[in-house]
mmCIF file of C-alpha atoms in Angstrom:
data_model
loop_
_atom_site.group_PDB
_atom_site.id
_atom_site.type_symbol
_atom_site.label_atom_id
_atom_site.label_comp_id
_atom_site.label_asym_id
_atom_site.label_seq_id
_atom_site.Cartn_x
_atom_site.Cartn_y
_atom_site.Cartn_z
ATOM 1 C CA MET A 3 -49.202 28.024 17.008
ATOM 2 C CA LEU A 4 -45.815 29.536 17.809
ATOM 3 C CA ASN A 5 -44.597 26.261 19.326
ATOM 4 C CA LEU A 6 -45.624 24.397 16.170
ATOM 5 C CA LYS A 7 -43.579 26.799 14.008
ATOM 6 C CA ARG A 8 -40.555 26.401 16.314
ATOM 7 C CA ALA A 9 -40.870 22.630 16.162
ATOM 8 C CA ALA A 10 -41.037 22.738 12.356
ATOM 9 C CA ILE A 11 -37.933 24.957 12.187
ATOM 10 C CA VAL A 12 -35.971 22.744 14.594
ATOM 11 C CA LEU A 13 -37.006 19.657 12.636
ATOM 12 C CA ALA A 14 -35.944 21.248 9.338
ATOM 13 C CA ILE A 15 -32.550 22.276 10.734
ATOM 14 C CA THR A 16 -31.998 18.823 12.240
ATOM 15 C CA GLY A 17 -32.908 17.141 8.965
ATOM 16 C CA PHE A 18 -30.557 19.393 7.020
ATOM 17 C CA ALA A 19 -27.718 18.709 9.457
ATOM 18 C CA ALA A 20 -28.296 14.958 9.239
ATOM 19 C CA ALA A 21 -28.353 15.041 5.433
ATOM 20 C CA THR A 22 -25.101 17.004 5.407
ATOM 21 C CA GLN A 23 -23.445 14.445 7.700
ATOM 22 C CA ILE A 24 -24.569 11.517 5.543
ATOM 23 C CA SER A 25 -23.386 13.053 2.281
ATOM 24 C CA GLY A 26 -20.017 13.835 3.863
ATOM 25 C CA ALA A 27 -19.635 10.220 4.934
ATOM 26 C CA GLN A 28 -20.398 9.018 1.429
ATOM 27 C CA ALA A 29 -17.799 11.365 -0.024
ATOM 28 C CA ALA A 30 -15.044 9.651 1.961
ATOM 29 C CA GLY A 31 -13.898 6.772 -0.154
ATOM 30 C CA TRP A 32 -11.000 4.855 -1.574
ATOM 31 C CA ALA A 33 -7.808 6.778 -0.798
ATOM 32 C CA GLY A 34 -5.219 4.220 -1.884
ATOM 33 C CA ALA A 35 -3.610 4.295 1.563
ATOM 34 C CA ALA A 36 -2.288 1.213 3.359
ATOM 35 C CA ALA A 37 -5.429 1.105 5.537
ATOM 36 C CA ASP A 38 -7.505 0.579 2.375
ATOM 37 C CA TYR A 39 -5.761 -2.755 1.847
ATOM 38 C CA GLY A 40 -5.934 -4.210 5.365
ATOM 39 C CA THR A 41 -3.757 -4.106 8.470
ATOM 40 C CA SER A 42 -0.327 -5.093 9.671
ATOM 41 C CA VAL A 43 -0.444 -8.011 12.117
ATOM 42 C CA THR A 44 1.937 -9.939 14.357
ATOM 43 C CA THR A 45 4.276 -12.327 12.628
ATOM 44 C CA GLY A 46 2.804 -15.503 14.133
ATOM 45 C CA ALA A 47 -0.622 -15.019 12.550
ATOM 46 C CA ALA A 48 0.233 -15.761 8.882
ATOM 47 C CA ASP A 49 -1.785 -18.213 6.758
ATOM 48 C CA ARG A 50 1.191 -18.540 4.404
ATOM 49 C CA VAL A 51 4.619 -17.088 3.583
ATOM 50 C CA ILE A 52 5.615 -15.452 0.305
ATOM 51 C CA ASN A 53 9.325 -15.029 -0.429
ATOM 52 C CA ILE A 54 10.029 -12.019 -2.627
ATOM 53 C CA THR A 55 13.028 -12.608 -4.923
ATOM 54 C CA ALA A 56 14.605 -10.661 -7.773
ATOM 55 C CA ASP A 57 12.376 -12.644 -10.164
ATOM 56 C CA THR A 58 9.113 -11.824 -8.350
ATOM 57 C CA THR A 59 6.982 -9.401 -10.355
ATOM 58 C CA PHE A 60 3.600 -10.088 -8.744
ATOM 59 C CA VAL A 61 1.915 -11.985 -5.926
ATOM 60 C CA SER A 62 -1.660 -13.231 -5.686
ATOM 61 C CA VAL A 63 -3.557 -13.256 -2.401
ATOM 62 C CA SER A 64 -7.192 -13.579 -1.365
ATOM 63 C CA ASN A 65 -9.235 -11.029 0.517
ATOM 64 C CA GLY A 66 -9.310 -12.109 4.161
ATOM 65 C CA GLU A 67 -5.956 -13.900 3.925
ATOM 66 C CA THR A 68 -3.005 -13.133 6.225
ATOM 67 C CA VAL A 69 0.372 -13.354 4.489
ATOM 68 C CA GLN A 70 3.948 -12.978 5.700
ATOM 69 C CA PHE A 71 6.264 -11.383 3.122
ATOM 70 C CA LYS A 72 10.028 -12.023 3.243
ATOM 71 C CA ALA A 73 12.792 -10.323 1.253
ATOM 72 C CA GLY A 74 16.443 -9.590 1.917
ATOM 73 C CA GLY A 75 16.369 -10.769 5.533
ATOM 74 C CA LYS A 76 13.357 -8.551 6.353
ATOM 75 C CA MET A 77 9.762 -9.595 6.819
ATOM 76 C CA PHE A 78 6.314 -8.235 7.607
ATOM 77 C CA THR A 79 2.861 -9.774 7.927
ATOM 78 C CA TRP A 80 -0.301 -8.313 6.417
ATOM 79 C CA HIS A 81 -3.995 -9.210 6.758
ATOM 80 C CA PHE A 82 -5.775 -8.311 3.513
ATOM 81 C CA ASP A 83 -9.153 -6.641 3.963
ATOM 82 C CA THR A 84 -10.126 -4.710 0.859
ATOM 83 C CA PHE A 85 -13.241 -3.094 -0.554
ATOM 84 C CA PRO A 86 -14.004 -3.667 -3.309
ATOM 85 C CA GLU A 87 -12.801 -7.199 -2.812
ATOM 86 C CA GLU A 88 -10.730 -7.412 -5.995
ATOM 87 C CA VAL A 89 -7.929 -4.860 -6.206
ATOM 88 C CA ARG A 90 -4.353 -4.542 -7.366
ATOM 89 C CA PHE A 91 -1.607 -2.283 -6.022
ATOM 90 C CA ASP A 92 2.143 -2.049 -5.472
ATOM 91 C CA LEU A 93 3.541 -3.961 -2.502
ATOM 92 C CA SER A 94 5.376 -0.790 -1.453
ATOM 93 C CA LYS A 95 1.999 0.700 -0.398
ATOM 94 C CA ILE A 96 1.799 -1.705 2.552
ATOM 95 C CA ALA A 97 5.445 -2.662 3.161
ATOM 96 C CA PRO A 98 7.435 -1.021 5.970
ATOM 97 C CA ALA A 99 9.981 1.568 4.844
ATOM 98 C CA ASP A 100 12.936 -0.744 5.560
ATOM 99 C CA PHE A 101 11.454 -3.599 3.504
ATOM 100 C CA THR A 102 13.339 -3.461 0.232
ATOM 101 C CA ALA A 103 11.665 -5.260 -2.612
ATOM 102 C CA MET A 104 11.694 -4.698 -6.310
ATOM 103 C CA PRO A 105 8.492 -3.335 -7.826
ATOM 104 C CA VAL A 106 6.034 -6.109 -7.014
ATOM 105 C CA ARG A 107 2.338 -5.931 -7.849
ATOM 106 C CA VAL A 108 -0.186 -7.429 -5.401
ATOM 107 C CA TYR A 109 -3.385 -8.898 -6.830
ATOM 108 C CA VAL A 110 -6.141 -9.416 -4.267
ATOM 109 C CA ALA A 111 -8.847 -11.867 -5.345
ATOM 110 C CA SER A 112 -12.278 -11.986 -3.765
ATOM 111 C CA ASN A 113 -12.557 -14.316 -0.798
ATOM 112 C CA PRO A 114 -13.446 -17.834 -2.046
ATOM 113 C CA LEU A 115 -15.745 -18.293 0.972
ATOM 114 C CA TYR A 116 -18.002 -15.497 -0.268
ATOM 115 C CA ARG A 117 -17.993 -16.096 -4.012
ATOM 116 C CA GLY A 118 -21.409 -16.776 -5.501
#
């Protein structure tokens, strides 16, 4: 009978610990950091190139697309991987510090391959 009580206590503690871990994982969410929008990739991997000029106020990309951005002799390449799939944010969130661009808004559309 004592072993049964110990087993019940161990099971209860294990279940509580597991539930705590799961709820902590769910609490982690959208932080608005660069990693929330995708990853920087090598220059040769771009699907297309977008030139940022003084007249550029926004750019539109698709989730899953890899884009090279150019402005003022600088460039960087970004693979968009967002959740939720449709988001908008300032380009400065993902651009390297030495990439000087006017305030440009990025609009990420859902991937056309997965639209219903």
